JSON list of C-alpha atoms in Angstrom, two decimals:
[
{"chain": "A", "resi": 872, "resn": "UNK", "atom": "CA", "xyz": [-61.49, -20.15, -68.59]},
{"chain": "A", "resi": 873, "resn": "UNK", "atom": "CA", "xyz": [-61.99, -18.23, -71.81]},
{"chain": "A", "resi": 874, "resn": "UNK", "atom": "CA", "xyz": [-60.70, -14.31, -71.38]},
{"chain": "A", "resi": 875, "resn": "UNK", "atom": "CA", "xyz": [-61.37, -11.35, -74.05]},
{"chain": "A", "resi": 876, "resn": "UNK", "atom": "CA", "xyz": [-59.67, -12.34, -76.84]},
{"chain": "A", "resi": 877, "resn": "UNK", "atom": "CA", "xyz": [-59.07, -10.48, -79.66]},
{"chain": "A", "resi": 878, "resn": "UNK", "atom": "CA", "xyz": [-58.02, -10.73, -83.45]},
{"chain": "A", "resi": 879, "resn": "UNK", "atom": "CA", "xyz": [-55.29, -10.54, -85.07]},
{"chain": "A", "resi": 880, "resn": "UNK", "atom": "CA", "xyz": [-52.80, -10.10, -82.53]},
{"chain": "A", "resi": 881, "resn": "UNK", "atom": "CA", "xyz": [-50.72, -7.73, -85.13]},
{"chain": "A", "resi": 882, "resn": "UNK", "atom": "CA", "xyz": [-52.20, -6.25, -88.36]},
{"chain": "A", "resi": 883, "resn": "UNK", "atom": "CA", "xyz": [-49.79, -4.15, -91.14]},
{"chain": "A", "resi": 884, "resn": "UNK", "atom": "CA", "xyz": [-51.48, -1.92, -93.16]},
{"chain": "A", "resi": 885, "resn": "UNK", "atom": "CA", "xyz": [-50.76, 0.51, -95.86]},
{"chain": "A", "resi": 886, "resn": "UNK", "atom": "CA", "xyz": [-51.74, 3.81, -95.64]},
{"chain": "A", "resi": 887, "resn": "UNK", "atom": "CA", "xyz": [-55.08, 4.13, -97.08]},
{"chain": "A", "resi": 888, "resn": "UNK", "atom": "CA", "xyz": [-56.46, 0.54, -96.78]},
{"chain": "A", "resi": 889, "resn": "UNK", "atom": "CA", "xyz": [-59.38, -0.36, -94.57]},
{"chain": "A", "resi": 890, "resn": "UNK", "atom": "CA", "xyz": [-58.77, -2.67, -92.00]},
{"chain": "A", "resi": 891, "resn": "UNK", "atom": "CA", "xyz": [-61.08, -4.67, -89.25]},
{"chain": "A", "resi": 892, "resn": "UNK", "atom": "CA", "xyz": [-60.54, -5.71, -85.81]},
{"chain": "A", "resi": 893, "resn": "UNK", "atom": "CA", "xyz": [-62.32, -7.92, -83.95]},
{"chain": "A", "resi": 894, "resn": "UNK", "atom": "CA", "xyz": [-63.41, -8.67, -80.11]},
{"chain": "A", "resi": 895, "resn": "UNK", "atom": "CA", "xyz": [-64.59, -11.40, -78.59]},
{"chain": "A", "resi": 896, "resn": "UNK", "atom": "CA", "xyz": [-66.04, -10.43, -74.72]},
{"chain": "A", "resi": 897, "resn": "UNK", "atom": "CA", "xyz": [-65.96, -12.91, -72.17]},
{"chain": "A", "resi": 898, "resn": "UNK", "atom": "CA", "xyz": [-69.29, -14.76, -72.77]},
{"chain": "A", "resi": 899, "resn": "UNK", "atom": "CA", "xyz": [-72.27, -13.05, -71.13]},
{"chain": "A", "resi": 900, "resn": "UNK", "atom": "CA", "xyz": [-70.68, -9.62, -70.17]},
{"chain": "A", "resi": 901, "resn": "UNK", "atom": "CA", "xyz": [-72.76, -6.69, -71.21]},
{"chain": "A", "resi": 902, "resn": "UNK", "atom": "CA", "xyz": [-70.45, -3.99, -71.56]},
{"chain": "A", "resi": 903, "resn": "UNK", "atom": "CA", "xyz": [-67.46, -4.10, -74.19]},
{"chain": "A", "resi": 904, "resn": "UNK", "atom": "CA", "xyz": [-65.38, -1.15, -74.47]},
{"chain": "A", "resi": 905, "resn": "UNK", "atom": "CA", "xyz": [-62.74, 0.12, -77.28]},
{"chain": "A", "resi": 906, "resn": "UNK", "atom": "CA", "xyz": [-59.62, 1.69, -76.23]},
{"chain": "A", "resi": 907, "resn": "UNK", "atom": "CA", "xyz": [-56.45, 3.09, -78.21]},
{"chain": "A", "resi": 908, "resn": "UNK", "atom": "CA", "xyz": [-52.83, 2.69, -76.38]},
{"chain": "A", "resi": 909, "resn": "UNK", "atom": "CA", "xyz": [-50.56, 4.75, -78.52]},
{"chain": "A", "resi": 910, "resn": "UNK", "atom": "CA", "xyz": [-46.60, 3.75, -77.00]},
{"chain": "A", "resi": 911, "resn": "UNK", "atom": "CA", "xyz": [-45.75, 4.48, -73.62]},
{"chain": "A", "resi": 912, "resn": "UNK", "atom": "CA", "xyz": [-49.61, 5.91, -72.78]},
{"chain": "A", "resi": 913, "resn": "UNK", "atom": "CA", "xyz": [-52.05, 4.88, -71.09]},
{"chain": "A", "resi": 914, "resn": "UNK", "atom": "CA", "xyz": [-55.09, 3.62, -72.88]},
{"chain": "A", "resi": 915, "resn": "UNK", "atom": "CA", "xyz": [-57.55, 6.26, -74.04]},
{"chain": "A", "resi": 916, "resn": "UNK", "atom": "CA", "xyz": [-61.38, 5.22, -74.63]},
{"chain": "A", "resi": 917, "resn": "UNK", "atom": "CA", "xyz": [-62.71, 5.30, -77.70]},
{"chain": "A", "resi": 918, "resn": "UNK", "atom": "CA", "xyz": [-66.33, 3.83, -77.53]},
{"chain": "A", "resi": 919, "resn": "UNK", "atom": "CA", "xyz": [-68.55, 1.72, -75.34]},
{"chain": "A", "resi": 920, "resn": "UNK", "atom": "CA", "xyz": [-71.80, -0.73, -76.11]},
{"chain": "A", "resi": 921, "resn": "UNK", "atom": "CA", "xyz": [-74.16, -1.68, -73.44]},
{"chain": "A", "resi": 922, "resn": "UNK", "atom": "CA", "xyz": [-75.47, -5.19, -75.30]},
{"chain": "A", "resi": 923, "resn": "UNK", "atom": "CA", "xyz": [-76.06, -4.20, -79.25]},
{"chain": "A", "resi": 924, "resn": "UNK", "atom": "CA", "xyz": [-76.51, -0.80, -78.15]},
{"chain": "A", "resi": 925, "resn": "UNK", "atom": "CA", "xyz": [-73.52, 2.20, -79.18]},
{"chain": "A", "resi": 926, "resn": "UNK", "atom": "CA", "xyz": [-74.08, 4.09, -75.87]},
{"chain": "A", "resi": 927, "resn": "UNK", "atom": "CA", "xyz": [-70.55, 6.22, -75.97]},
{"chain": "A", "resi": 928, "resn": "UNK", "atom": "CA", "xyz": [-68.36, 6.89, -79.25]},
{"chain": "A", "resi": 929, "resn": "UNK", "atom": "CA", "xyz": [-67.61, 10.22, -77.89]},
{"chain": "A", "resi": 930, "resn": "UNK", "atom": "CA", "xyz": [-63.83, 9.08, -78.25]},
{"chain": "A", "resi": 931, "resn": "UNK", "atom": "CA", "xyz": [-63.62, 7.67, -81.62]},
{"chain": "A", "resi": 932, "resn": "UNK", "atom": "CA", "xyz": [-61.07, 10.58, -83.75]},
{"chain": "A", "resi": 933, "resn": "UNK", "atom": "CA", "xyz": [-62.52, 10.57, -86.93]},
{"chain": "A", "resi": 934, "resn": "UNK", "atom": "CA", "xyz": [-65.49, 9.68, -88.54]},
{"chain": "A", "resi": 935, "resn": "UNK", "atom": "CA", "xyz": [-62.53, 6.91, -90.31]},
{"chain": "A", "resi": 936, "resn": "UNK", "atom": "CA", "xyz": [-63.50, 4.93, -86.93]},
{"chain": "A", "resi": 937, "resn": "UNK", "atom": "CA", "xyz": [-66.33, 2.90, -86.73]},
{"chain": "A", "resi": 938, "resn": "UNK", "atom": "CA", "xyz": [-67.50, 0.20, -84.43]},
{"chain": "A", "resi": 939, "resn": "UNK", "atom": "CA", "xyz": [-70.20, -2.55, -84.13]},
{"chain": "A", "resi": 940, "resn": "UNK", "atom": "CA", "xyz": [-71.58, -5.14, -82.22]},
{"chain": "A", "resi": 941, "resn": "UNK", "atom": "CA", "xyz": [-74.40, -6.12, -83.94]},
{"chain": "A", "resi": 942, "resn": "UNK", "atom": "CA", "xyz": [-75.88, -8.89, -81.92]},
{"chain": "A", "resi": 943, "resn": "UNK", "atom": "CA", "xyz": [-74.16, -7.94, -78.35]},
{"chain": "A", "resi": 944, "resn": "UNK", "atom": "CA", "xyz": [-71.31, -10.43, -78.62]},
{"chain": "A", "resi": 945, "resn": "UNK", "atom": "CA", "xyz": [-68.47, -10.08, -80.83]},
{"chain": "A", "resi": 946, "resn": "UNK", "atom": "CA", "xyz": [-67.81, -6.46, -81.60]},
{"chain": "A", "resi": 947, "resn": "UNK", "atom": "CA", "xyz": [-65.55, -4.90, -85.05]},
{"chain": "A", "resi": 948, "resn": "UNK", "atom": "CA", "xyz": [-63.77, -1.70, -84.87]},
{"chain": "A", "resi": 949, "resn": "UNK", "atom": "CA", "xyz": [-63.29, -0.46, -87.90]},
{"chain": "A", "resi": 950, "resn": "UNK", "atom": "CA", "xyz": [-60.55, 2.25, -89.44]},
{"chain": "A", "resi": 951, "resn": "UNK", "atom": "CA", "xyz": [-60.89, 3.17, -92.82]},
{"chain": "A", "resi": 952, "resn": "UNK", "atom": "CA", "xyz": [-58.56, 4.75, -95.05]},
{"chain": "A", "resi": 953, "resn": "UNK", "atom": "CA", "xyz": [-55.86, 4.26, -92.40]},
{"chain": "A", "resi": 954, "resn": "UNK", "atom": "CA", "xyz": [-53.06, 7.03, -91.62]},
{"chain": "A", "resi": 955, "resn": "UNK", "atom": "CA", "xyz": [-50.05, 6.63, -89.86]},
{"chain": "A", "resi": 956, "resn": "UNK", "atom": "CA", "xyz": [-51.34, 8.31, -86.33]},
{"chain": "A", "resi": 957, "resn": "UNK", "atom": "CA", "xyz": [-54.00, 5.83, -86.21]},
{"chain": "A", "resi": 958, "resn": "UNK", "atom": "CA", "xyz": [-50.90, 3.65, -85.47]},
{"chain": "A", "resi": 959, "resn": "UNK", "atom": "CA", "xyz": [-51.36, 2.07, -82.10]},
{"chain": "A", "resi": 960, "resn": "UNK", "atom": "CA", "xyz": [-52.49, -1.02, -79.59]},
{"chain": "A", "resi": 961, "resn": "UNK", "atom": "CA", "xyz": [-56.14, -1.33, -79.50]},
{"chain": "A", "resi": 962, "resn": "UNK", "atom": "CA", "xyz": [-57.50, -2.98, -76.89]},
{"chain": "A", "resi": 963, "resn": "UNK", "atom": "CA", "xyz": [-60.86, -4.40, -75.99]},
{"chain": "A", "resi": 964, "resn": "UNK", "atom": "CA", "xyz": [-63.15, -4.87, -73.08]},
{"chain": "A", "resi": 965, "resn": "UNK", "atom": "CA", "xyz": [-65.15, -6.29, -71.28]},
{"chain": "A", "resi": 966, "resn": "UNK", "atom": "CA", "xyz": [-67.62, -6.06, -68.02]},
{"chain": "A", "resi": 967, "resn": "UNK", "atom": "CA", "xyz": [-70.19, -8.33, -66.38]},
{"chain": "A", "resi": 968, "resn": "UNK", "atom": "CA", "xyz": [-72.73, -5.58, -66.22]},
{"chain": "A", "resi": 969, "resn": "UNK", "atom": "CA", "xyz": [-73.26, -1.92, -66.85]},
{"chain": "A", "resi": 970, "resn": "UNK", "atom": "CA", "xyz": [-71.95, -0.45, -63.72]},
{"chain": "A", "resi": 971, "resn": "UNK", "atom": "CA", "xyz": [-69.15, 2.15, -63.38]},
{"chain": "A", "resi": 972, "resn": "UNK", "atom": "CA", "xyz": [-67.67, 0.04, -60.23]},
{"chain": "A", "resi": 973, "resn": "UNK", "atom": "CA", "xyz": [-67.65, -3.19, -62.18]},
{"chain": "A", "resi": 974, "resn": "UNK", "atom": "CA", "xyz": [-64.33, -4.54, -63.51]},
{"chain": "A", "resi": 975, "resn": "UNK", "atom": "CA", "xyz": [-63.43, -4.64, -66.81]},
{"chain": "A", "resi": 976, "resn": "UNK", "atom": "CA", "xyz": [-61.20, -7.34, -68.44]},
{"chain": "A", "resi": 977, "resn": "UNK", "atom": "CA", "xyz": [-59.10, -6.83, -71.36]},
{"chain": "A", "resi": 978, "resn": "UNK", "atom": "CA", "xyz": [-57.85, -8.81, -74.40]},
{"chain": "A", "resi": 979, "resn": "UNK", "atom": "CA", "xyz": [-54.22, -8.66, -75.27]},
{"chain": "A", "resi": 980, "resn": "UNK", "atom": "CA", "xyz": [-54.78, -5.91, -77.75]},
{"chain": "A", "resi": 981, "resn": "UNK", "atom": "CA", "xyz": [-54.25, -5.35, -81.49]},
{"chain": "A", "resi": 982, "resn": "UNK", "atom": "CA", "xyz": [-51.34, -3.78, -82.50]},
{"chain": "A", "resi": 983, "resn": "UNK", "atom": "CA", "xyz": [-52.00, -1.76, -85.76]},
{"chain": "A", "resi": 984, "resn": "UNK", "atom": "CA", "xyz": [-48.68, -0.81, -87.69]},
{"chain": "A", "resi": 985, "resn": "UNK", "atom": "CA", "xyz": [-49.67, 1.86, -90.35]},
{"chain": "A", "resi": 986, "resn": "UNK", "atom": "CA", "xyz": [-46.68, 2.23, -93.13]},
{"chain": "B", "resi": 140, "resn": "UNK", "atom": "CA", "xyz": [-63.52, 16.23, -66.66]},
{"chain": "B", "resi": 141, "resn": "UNK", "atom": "CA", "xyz": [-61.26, 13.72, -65.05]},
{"chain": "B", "resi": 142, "resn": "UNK", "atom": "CA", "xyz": [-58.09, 13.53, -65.32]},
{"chain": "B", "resi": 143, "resn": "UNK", "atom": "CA", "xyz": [-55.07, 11.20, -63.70]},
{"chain": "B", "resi": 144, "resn": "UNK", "atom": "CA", "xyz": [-51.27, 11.46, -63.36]},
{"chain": "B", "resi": 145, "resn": "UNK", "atom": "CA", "xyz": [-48.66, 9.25, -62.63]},
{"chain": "B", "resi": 146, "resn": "UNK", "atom": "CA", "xyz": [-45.50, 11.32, -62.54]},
{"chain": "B", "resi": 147, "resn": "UNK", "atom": "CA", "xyz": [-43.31, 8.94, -62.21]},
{"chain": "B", "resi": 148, "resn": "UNK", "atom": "CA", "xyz": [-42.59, 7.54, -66.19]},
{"chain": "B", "resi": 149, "resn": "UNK", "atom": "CA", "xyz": [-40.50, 4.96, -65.00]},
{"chain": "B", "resi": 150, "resn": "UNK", "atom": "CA", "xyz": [-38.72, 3.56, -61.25]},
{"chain": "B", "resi": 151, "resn": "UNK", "atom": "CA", "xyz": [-35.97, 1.30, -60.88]},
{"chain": "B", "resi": 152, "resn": "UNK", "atom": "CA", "xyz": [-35.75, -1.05, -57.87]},
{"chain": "B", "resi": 153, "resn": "UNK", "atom": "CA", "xyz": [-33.03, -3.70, -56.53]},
{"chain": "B", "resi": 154, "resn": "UNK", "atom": "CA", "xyz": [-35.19, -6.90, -55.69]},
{"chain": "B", "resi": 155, "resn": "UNK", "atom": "CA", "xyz": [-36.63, -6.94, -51.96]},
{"chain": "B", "resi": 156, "resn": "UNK", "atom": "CA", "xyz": [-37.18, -3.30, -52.05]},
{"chain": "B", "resi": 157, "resn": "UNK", "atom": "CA", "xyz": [-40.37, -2.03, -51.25]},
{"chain": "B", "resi": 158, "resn": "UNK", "atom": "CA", "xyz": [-41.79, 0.76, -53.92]},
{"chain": "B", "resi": 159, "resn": "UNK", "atom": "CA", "xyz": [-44.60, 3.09, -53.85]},
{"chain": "B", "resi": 160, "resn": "UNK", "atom": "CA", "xyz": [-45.84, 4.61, -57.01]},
{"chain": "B", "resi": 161, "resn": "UNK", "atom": "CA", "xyz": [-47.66, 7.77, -57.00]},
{"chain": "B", "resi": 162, "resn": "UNK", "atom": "CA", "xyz": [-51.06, 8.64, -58.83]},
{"chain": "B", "resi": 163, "resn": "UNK", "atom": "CA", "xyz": [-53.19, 12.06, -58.57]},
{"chain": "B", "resi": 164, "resn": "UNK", "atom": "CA", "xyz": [-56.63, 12.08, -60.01]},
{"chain": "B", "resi": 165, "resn": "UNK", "atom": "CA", "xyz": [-59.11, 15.10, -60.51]},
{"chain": "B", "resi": 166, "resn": "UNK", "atom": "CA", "xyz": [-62.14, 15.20, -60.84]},
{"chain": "B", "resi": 167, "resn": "UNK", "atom": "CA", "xyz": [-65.77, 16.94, -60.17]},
{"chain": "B", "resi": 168, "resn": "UNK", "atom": "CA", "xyz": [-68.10, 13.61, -59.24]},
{"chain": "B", "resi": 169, "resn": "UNK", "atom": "CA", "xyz": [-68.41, 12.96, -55.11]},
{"chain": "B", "resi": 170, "resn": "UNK", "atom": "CA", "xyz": [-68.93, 9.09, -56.49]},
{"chain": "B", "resi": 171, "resn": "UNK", "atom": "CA", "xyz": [-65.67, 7.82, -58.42]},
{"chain": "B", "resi": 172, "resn": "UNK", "atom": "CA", "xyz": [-64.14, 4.58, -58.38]},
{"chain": "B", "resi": 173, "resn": "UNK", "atom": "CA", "xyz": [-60.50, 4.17, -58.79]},
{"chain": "B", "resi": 174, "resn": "UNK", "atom": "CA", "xyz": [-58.39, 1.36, -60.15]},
{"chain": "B", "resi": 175, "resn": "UNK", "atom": "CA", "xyz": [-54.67, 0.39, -60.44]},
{"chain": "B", "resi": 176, "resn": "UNK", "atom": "CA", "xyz": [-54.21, -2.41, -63.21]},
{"chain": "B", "resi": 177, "resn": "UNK", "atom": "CA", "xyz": [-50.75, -4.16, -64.11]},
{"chain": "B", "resi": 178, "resn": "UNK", "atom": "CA", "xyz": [-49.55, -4.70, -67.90]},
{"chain": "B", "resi": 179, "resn": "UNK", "atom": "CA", "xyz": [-46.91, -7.26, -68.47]},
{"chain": "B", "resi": 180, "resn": "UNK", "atom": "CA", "xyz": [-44.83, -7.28, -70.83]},
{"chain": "B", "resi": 181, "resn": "UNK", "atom": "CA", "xyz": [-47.09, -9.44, -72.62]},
{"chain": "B", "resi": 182, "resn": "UNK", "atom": "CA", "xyz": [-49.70, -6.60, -72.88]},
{"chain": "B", "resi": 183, "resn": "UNK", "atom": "CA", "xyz": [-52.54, -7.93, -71.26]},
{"chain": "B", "resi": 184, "resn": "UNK", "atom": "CA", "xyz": [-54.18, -5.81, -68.60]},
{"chain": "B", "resi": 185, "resn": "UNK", "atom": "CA", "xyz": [-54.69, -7.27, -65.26]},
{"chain": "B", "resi": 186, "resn": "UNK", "atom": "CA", "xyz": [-57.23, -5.95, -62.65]},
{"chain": "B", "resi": 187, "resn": "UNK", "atom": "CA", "xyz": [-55.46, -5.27, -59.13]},
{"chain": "B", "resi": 188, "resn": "UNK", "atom": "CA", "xyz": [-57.73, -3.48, -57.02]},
{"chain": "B", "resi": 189, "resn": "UNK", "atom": "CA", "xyz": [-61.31, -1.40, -57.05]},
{"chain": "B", "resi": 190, "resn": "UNK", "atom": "CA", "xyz": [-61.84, 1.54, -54.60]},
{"chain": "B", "resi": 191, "resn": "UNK", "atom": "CA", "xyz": [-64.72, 3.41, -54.51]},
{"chain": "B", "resi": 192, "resn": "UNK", "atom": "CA", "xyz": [-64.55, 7.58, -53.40]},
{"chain": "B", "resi": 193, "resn": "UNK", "atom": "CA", "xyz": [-66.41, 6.86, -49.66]},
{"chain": "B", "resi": 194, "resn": "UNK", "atom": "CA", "xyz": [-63.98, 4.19, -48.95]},
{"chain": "B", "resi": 195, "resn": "UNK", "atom": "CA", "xyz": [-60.75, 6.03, -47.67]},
{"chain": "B", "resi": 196, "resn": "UNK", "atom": "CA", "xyz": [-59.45, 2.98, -45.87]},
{"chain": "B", "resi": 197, "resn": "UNK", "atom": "CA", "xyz": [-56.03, 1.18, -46.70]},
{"chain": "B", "resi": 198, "resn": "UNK", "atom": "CA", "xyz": [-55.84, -1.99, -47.98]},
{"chain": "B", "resi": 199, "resn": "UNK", "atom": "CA", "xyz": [-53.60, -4.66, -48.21]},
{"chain": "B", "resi": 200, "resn": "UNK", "atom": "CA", "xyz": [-53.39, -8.36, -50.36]},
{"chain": "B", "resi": 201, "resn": "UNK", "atom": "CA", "xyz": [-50.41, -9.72, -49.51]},
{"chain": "B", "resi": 202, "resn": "UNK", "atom": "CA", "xyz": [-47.35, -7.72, -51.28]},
{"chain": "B", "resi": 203, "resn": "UNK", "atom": "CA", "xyz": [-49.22, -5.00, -52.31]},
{"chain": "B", "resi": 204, "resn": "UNK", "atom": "CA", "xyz": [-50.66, -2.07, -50.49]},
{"chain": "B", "resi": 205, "resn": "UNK", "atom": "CA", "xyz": [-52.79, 1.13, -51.07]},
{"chain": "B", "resi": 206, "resn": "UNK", "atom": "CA", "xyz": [-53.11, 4.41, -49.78]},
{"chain": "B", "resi": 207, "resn": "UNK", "atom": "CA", "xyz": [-56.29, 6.30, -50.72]},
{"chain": "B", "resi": 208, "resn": "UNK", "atom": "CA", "xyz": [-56.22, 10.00, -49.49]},
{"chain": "B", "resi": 209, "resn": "UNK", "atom": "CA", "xyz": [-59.37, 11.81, -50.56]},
{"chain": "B", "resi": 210, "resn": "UNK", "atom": "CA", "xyz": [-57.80, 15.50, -49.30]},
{"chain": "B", "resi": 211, "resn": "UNK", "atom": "CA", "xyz": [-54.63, 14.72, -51.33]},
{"chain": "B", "resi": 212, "resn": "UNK", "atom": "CA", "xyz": [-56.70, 13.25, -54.38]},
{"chain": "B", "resi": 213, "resn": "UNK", "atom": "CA", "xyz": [-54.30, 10.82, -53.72]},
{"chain": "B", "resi": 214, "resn": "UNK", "atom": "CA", "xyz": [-54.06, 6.82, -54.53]},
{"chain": "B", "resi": 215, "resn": "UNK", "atom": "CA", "xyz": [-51.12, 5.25, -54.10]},
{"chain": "B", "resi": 216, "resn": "UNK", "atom": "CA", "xyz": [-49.76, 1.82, -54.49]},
{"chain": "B", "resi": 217, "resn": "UNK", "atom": "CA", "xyz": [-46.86, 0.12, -52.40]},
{"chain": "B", "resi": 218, "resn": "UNK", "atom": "CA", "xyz": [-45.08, -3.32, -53.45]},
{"chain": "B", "resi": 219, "resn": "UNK", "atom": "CA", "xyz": [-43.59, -4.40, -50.50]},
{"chain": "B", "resi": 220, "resn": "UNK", "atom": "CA", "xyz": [-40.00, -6.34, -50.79]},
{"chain": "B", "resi": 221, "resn": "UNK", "atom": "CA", "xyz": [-40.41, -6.54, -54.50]},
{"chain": "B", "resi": 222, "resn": "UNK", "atom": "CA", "xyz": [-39.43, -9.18, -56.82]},
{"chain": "B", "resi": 223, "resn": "UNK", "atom": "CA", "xyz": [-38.83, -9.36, -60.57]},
{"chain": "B", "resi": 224, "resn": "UNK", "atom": "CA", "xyz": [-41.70, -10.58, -61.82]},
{"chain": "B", "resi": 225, "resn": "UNK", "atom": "CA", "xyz": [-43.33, -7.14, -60.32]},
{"chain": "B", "resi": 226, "resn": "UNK", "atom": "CA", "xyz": [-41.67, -5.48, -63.53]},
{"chain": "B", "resi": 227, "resn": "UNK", "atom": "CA", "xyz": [-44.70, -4.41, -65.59]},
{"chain": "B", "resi": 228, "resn": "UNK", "atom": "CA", "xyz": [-46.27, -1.24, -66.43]},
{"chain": "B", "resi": 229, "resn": "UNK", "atom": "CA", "xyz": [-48.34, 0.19, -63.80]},
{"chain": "B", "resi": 230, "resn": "UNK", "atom": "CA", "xyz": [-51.65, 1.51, -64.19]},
{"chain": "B", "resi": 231, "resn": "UNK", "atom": "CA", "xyz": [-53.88, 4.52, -62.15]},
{"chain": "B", "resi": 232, "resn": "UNK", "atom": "CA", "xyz": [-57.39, 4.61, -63.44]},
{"chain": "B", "resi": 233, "resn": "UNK", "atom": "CA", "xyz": [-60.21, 6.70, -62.88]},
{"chain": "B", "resi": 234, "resn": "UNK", "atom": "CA", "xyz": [-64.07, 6.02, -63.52]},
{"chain": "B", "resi": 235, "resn": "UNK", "atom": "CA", "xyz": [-67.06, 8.63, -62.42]},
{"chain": "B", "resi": 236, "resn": "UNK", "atom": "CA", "xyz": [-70.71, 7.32, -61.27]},
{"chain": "B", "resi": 237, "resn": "UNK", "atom": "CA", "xyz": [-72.28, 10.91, -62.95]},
{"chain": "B", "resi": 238, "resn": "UNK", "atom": "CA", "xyz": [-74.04, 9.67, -66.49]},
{"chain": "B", "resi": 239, "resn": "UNK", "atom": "CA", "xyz": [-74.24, 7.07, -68.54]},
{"chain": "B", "resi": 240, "resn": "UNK", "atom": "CA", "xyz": [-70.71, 6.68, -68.64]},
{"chain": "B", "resi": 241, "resn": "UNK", "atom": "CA", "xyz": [-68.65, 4.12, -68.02]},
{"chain": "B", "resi": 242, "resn": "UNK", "atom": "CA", "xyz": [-65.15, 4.27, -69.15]},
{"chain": "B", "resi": 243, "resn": "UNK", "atom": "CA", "xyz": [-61.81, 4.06, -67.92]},
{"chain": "B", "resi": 244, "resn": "UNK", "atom": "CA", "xyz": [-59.78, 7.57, -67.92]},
{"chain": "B", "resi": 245, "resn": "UNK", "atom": "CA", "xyz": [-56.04, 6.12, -67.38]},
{"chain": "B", "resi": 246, "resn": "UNK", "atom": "CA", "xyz": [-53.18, 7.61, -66.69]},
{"chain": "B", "resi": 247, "resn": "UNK", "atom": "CA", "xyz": [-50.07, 7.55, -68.40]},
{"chain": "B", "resi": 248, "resn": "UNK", "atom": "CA", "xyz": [-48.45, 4.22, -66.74]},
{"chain": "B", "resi": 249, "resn": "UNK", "atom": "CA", "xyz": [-45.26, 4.63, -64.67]},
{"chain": "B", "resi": 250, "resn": "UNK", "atom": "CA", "xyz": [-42.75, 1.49, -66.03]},
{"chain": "B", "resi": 251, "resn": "UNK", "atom": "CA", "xyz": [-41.33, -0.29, -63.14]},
{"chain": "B", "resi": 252, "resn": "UNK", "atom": "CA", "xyz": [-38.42, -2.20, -63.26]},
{"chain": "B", "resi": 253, "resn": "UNK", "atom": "CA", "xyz": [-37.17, -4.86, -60.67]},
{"chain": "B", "resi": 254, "resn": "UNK", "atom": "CA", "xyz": [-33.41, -6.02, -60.81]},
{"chain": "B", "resi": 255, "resn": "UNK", "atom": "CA", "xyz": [-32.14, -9.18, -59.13]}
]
């Protein structure tokens, strides 16, 4: 069966460029969340939509992060003008429904490298 | 705000072992759900167990084991005669019912390692 999945596995990026990572939920979940996993953490959340809805960005770091899911499927996260701390695996995702009990899956992550 | 800690960074095990790793969560919600999850090598998080705060009892699926100790703010996990494939990163995971929220507050991961 089809899991999160999430593209591209591994993005480079100068400092300074824009880049754009996408999410793709397990099909009918309502939830999707963002998370950051800088090495050897634990993921840290960094926004949540319930549907097309932003309900939670309270952990994006910068106003450089931005995140969409404009018709409540796929969702794009966003870093612009990239720095080297925004270095990191970020992950992706998803729940069935919008319950703080339910389970969420997770795609294998994006790992950003930021030169 | 919630917080969790897994003070153990990393454990070391000789196959067939059994191996308990610690986590300690805080927070100020009577309703919280707690979650271990494994990551692999590979990266991918994997879902191993759900407990919700008025559910203190132990549980067991095969290998694995939890102990949930609400006057310890305790949740421990136990891998029973382990084996090598149980090397992964190990996950402690909070979530509160208050609000509209619904993320995951993780701790820090304790990296086990199982040698033949």
């Amino acid at each position: 069966g089809a899991g999160v999945s999430q593209s591209p596995r591994y993005k480079v990026a100068k400092r300074g460029q824009d880049v754009a990572l996408r999410c793709d939920p397990i099909s009918g979940h309502v939830s999707l969340f963002w998370y950051q996993q800088a090495l050897g953490q634990g993921p840290e959340f960094l926004t949540y939509f319930q549907n097309e809805a932003q309900l939670d960005k309270s952990g994006l770091p910068s106003d450089r992060f931005f995140a969409e899911r404009p018709e409540g499927s796929v969702s794009t996260l966003k870093i612009q003008r990239t720095q080297q701390e925004d270095s990191a695996v970020y992950l992706c995702a998803s729940s069935l429904a919008n319950r703080v009990d339910n389970e969420q899956f997770f795609g294998p992550g994006t790992r950003l490298t930021v030169l | 705000a919630q917080k969790v800690t897994q003070a153990q960074t990393e454990i070391s095990v000789v196959e067939k072992e059994d191996v308990t790793l610690d986590c300690v969560y805080e927070t100020r919600d009577t309703t919280y759900y707690l979650f271990w999850y494994k990551q692999p090598p590979s990266g991918e998080l994997v879902f191993l167990i759900r407990r919700n705060s008025f559910d203190e009892q132990n549980e067991i699926s095969g290998r694995y084991s939890w102990n949930f100790q609400k006057s310890t703010s305790s949740f421990n996990f136990t891998i029973t005669a382990s084996q090598v494939v149980d090397s992964a990163v190990y996950f402690c995971a909070l979530s509160e019912a208050a609000g509209s929220a619904r993320q995951l507050t993780f701790g820090s991961g304790t990296q086990l390692t199982v040698l033949p």
